[in-house]
XYZ file of C-alpha atoms in Angstrom:
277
model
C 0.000 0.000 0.000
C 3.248 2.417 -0.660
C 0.882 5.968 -1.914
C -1.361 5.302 0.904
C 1.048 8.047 2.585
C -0.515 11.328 1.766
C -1.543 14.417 3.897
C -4.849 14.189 1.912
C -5.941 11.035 3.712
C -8.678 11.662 6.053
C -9.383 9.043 8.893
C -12.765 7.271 8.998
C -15.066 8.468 11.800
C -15.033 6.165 14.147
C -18.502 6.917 15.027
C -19.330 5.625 11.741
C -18.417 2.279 12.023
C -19.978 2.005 15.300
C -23.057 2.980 13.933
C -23.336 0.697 11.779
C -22.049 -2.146 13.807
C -25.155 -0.987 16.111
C -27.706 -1.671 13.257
C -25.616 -4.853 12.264
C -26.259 -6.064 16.023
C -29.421 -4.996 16.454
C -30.765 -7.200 13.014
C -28.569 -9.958 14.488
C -30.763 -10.153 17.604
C -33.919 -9.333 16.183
C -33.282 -12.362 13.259
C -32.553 -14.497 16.342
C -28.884 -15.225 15.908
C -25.797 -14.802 18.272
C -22.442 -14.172 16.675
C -21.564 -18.092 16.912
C -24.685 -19.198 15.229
C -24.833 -15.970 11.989
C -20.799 -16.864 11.684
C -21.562 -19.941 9.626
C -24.280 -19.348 7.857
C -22.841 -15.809 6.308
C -19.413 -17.786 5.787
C -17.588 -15.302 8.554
C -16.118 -16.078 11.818
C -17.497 -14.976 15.308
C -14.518 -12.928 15.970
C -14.664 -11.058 12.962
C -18.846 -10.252 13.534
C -17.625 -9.166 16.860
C -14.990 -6.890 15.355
C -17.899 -5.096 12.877
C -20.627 -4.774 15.655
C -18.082 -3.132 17.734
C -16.555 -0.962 15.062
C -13.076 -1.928 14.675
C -13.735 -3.677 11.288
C -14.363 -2.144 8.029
C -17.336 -4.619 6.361
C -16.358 -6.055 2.984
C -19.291 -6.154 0.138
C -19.886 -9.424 0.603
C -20.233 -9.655 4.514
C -22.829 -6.797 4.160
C -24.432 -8.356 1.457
C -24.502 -11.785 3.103
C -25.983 -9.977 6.196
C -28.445 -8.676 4.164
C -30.079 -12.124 3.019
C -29.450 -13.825 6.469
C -31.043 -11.314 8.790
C -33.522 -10.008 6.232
C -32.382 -6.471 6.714
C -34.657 -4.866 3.638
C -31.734 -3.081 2.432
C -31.132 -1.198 5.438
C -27.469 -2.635 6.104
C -26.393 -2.094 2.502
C -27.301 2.190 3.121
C -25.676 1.752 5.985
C -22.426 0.786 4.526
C -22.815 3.082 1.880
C -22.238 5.940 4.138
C -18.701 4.504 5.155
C -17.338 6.003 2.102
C -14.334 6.964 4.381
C -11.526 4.564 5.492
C -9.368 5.585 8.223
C -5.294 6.032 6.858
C -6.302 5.185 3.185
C -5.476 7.347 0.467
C -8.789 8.095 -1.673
C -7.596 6.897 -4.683
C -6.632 3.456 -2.733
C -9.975 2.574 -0.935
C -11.535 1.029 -3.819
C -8.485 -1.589 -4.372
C -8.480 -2.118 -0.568
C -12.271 -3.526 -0.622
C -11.524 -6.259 -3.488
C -8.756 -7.393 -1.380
C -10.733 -8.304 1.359
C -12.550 -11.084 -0.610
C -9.272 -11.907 -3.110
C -8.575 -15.423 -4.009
C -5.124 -14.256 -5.491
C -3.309 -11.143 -5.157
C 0.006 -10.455 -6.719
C 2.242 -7.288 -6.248
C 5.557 -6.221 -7.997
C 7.115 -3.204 -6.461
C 10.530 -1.443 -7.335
C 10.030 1.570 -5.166
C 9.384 0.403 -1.779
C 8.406 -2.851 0.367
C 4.787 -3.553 -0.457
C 2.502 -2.218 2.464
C 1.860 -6.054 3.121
C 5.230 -6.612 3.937
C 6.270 -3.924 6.055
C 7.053 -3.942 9.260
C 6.210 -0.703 12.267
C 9.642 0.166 12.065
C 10.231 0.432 8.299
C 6.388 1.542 7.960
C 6.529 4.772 10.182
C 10.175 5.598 8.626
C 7.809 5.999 5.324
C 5.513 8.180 7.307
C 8.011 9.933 9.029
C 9.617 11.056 5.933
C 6.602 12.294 3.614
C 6.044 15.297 2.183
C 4.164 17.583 2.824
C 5.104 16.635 6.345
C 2.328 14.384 8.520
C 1.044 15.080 11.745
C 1.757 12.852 14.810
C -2.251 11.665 14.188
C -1.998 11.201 10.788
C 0.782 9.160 11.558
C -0.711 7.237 13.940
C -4.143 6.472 11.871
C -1.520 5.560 8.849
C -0.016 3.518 11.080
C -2.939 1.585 12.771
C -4.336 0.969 8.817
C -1.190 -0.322 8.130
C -1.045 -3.114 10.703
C -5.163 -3.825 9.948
C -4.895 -4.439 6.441
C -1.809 -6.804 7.314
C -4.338 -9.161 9.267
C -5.297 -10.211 5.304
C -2.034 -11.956 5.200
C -3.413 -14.374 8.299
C -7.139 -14.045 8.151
C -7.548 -15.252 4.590
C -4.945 -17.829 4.674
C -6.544 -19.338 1.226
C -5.913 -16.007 -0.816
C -2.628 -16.888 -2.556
C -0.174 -14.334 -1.971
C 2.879 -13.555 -4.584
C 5.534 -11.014 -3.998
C 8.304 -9.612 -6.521
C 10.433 -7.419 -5.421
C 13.546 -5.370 -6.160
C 16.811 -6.636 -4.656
C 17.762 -3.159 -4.104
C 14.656 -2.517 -1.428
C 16.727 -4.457 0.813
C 19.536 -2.495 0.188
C 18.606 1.056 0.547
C 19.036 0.875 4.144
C 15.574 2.556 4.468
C 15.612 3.593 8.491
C 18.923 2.254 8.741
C 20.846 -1.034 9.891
C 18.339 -2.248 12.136
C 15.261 -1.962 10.578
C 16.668 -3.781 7.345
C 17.708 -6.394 9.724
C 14.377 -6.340 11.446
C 12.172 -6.404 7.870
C 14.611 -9.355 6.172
C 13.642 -11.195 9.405
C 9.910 -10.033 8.811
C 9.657 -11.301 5.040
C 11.868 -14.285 5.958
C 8.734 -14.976 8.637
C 6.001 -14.537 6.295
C 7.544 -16.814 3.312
C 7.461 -19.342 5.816
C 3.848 -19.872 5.210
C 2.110 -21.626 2.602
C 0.001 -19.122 1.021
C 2.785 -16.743 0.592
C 5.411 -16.789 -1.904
C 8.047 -14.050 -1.872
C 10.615 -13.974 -5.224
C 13.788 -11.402 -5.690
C 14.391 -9.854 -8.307
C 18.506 -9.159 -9.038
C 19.678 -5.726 -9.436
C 22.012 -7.521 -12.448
C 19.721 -8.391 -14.847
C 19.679 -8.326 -18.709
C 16.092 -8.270 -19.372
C 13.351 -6.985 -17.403
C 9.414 -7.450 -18.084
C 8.556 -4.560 -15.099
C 10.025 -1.275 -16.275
C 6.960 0.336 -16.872
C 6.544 0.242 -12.850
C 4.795 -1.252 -9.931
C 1.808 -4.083 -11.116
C -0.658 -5.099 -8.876
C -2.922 -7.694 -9.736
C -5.950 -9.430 -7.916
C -7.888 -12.389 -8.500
C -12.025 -12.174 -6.962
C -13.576 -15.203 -5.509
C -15.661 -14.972 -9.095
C -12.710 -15.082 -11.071
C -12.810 -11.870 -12.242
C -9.445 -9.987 -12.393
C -8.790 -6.385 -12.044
C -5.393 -4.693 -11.879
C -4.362 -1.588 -10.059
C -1.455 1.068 -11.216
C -0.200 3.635 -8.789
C 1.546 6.974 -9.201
C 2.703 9.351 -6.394
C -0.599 11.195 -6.122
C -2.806 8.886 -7.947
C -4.071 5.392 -8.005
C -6.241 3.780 -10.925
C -8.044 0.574 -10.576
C -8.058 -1.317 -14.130
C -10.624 -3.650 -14.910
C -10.664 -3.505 -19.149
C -9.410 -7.151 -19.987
C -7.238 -6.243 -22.491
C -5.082 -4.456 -20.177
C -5.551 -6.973 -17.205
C -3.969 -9.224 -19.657
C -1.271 -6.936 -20.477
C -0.231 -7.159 -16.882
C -0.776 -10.540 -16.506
C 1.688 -11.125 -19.330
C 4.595 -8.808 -17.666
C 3.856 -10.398 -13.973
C 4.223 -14.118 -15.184
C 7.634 -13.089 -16.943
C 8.825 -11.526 -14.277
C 7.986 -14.589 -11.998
C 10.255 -16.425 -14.208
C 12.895 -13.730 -14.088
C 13.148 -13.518 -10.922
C 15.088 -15.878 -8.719
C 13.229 -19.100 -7.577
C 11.456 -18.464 -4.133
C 13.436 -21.091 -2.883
C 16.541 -18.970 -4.247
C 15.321 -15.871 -2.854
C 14.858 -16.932 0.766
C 18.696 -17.645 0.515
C 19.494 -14.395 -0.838
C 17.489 -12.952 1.806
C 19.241 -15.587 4.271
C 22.466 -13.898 3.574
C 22.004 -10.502 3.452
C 21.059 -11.219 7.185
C 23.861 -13.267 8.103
C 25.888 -10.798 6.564
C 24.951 -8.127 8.881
């Protein structure tokens, strides 16, 4: 989530979400259900129908829309979540994107600028924040922060969303917030590629051919099948869902993946650079 860094974000009222996890609770009881009983039959856990009705969840399309035919809501839950047209941290221009990844089956990110938002740790994460400009305030630090870390529960909440990660050899060796928080993000990544949904591949800083250098490709797969792609500038963000150009992208990811070193490959490279330090 690297442009999700802006002064222009605006944090999502926290009333807001309360709200409507007060209307969510309040069809819940009246439909007869607790949160252990709905979870199953809206294909959600308990802890996660908790986390809306109390307001510390943003509710994906399809949980609302599940809720909908389940409690028998006439419509009311879908206004409701209609008027949460905010998200707290997220750049404007990035909300969209971060909705379809709730409810990805596949999602695949190349990124030569920065470590994907995904991937970053506090440390490395608030160096980003620390360092934009127009400078941030300590809240809008914070609430970039705290969006951060949420959207990096996708990583272990959906463990069935495949996960694939190219990056840039030379991410690792910027140095970005110095000695220790390289050491600390290596460690990070080296953590995360340890699990089965996620597959992390380097790409060398020597390399004759390259299938990325028009940029940063993100590409996501919907429980439907459908794919849309998403292309990011420093002030912008544009969701692509025109096939022809979903292809495109397609075609430049899947050669990278075979320029790139093997995962297996880049777990050592990683594994040095650490044992280097």
């Amino acid at each position: 989530m690297s442009s999700s860094t802006t002064s222009s974000n605006e944090p999502e009222p926290t009333d807001g979400l309360k709200a409507f996890g007060a209307v969510l609770k309040s069809f819940r009881k009246r439909a007869g259900y607790t949160q252990e009983s709905l979870a199953p039959e809206i294909g959600y856990s308990a802890h996660f129908i908790a986390s809306v009705e109390q307001g510390r969840r943003f509710p994906p399309p399809r949980f609302v829309d599940q809720c909908e035919m389940a409690l028998d809501a006439f419509g009311t839950l879908r206004m409701a979540a209609n008027q949460l047209s905010r998200q707290r941290g997220l750049a404007s221009w990035f909300r969209q994107w971060a909705r379809l990844e709730r409810e990805a089956a596949a999602l695949s990110t190349y990124e030569c600028r920065l470590i994907p938002g995904l991937l970053q740790t506090e440390a490395y994460a608030r160096t980003l924040f620390v360092n934009q400009l127009p400078p941030l305030g300590d809240e809008q630090i914070e609430a970039q922060l705290e969006a951060r870390v949420e959207r990096q529960l996708l990583l272990t909440e959906r463990p069935n969303t495949a996960y694939s990660f190219i990056l840039e050899e030379h991410l690792f060796l910027r140095g970005m917030g110095g000695h220790e928080v390289t050491m600390e993000l290596i460690d990070h990544v080296l953590g995360l590629a340890e699990r089965r949904n996620i597959e992390v591949q380097i790409m060398p800083v020597v390399r004759k051919s390259h299938a990325g250098l028009h940029g940063p490709i993100r590409l996501l797969e919907t429980a439907e099948h459908k794919w849309f792609g998403y292309l990011e500038g420093q002030e912008s963000g544009q969701l692509v869902s025109a096939p022809k150009v979903v292809s495109t992208l397609q075609m430049r990811y899947a050669r990278m993946r075979a320029q790139a070193l093997t995962f297996e490959d880049s777990v050592s490279l990683l594994e040095r650079m650490r044992g280097a330090a």
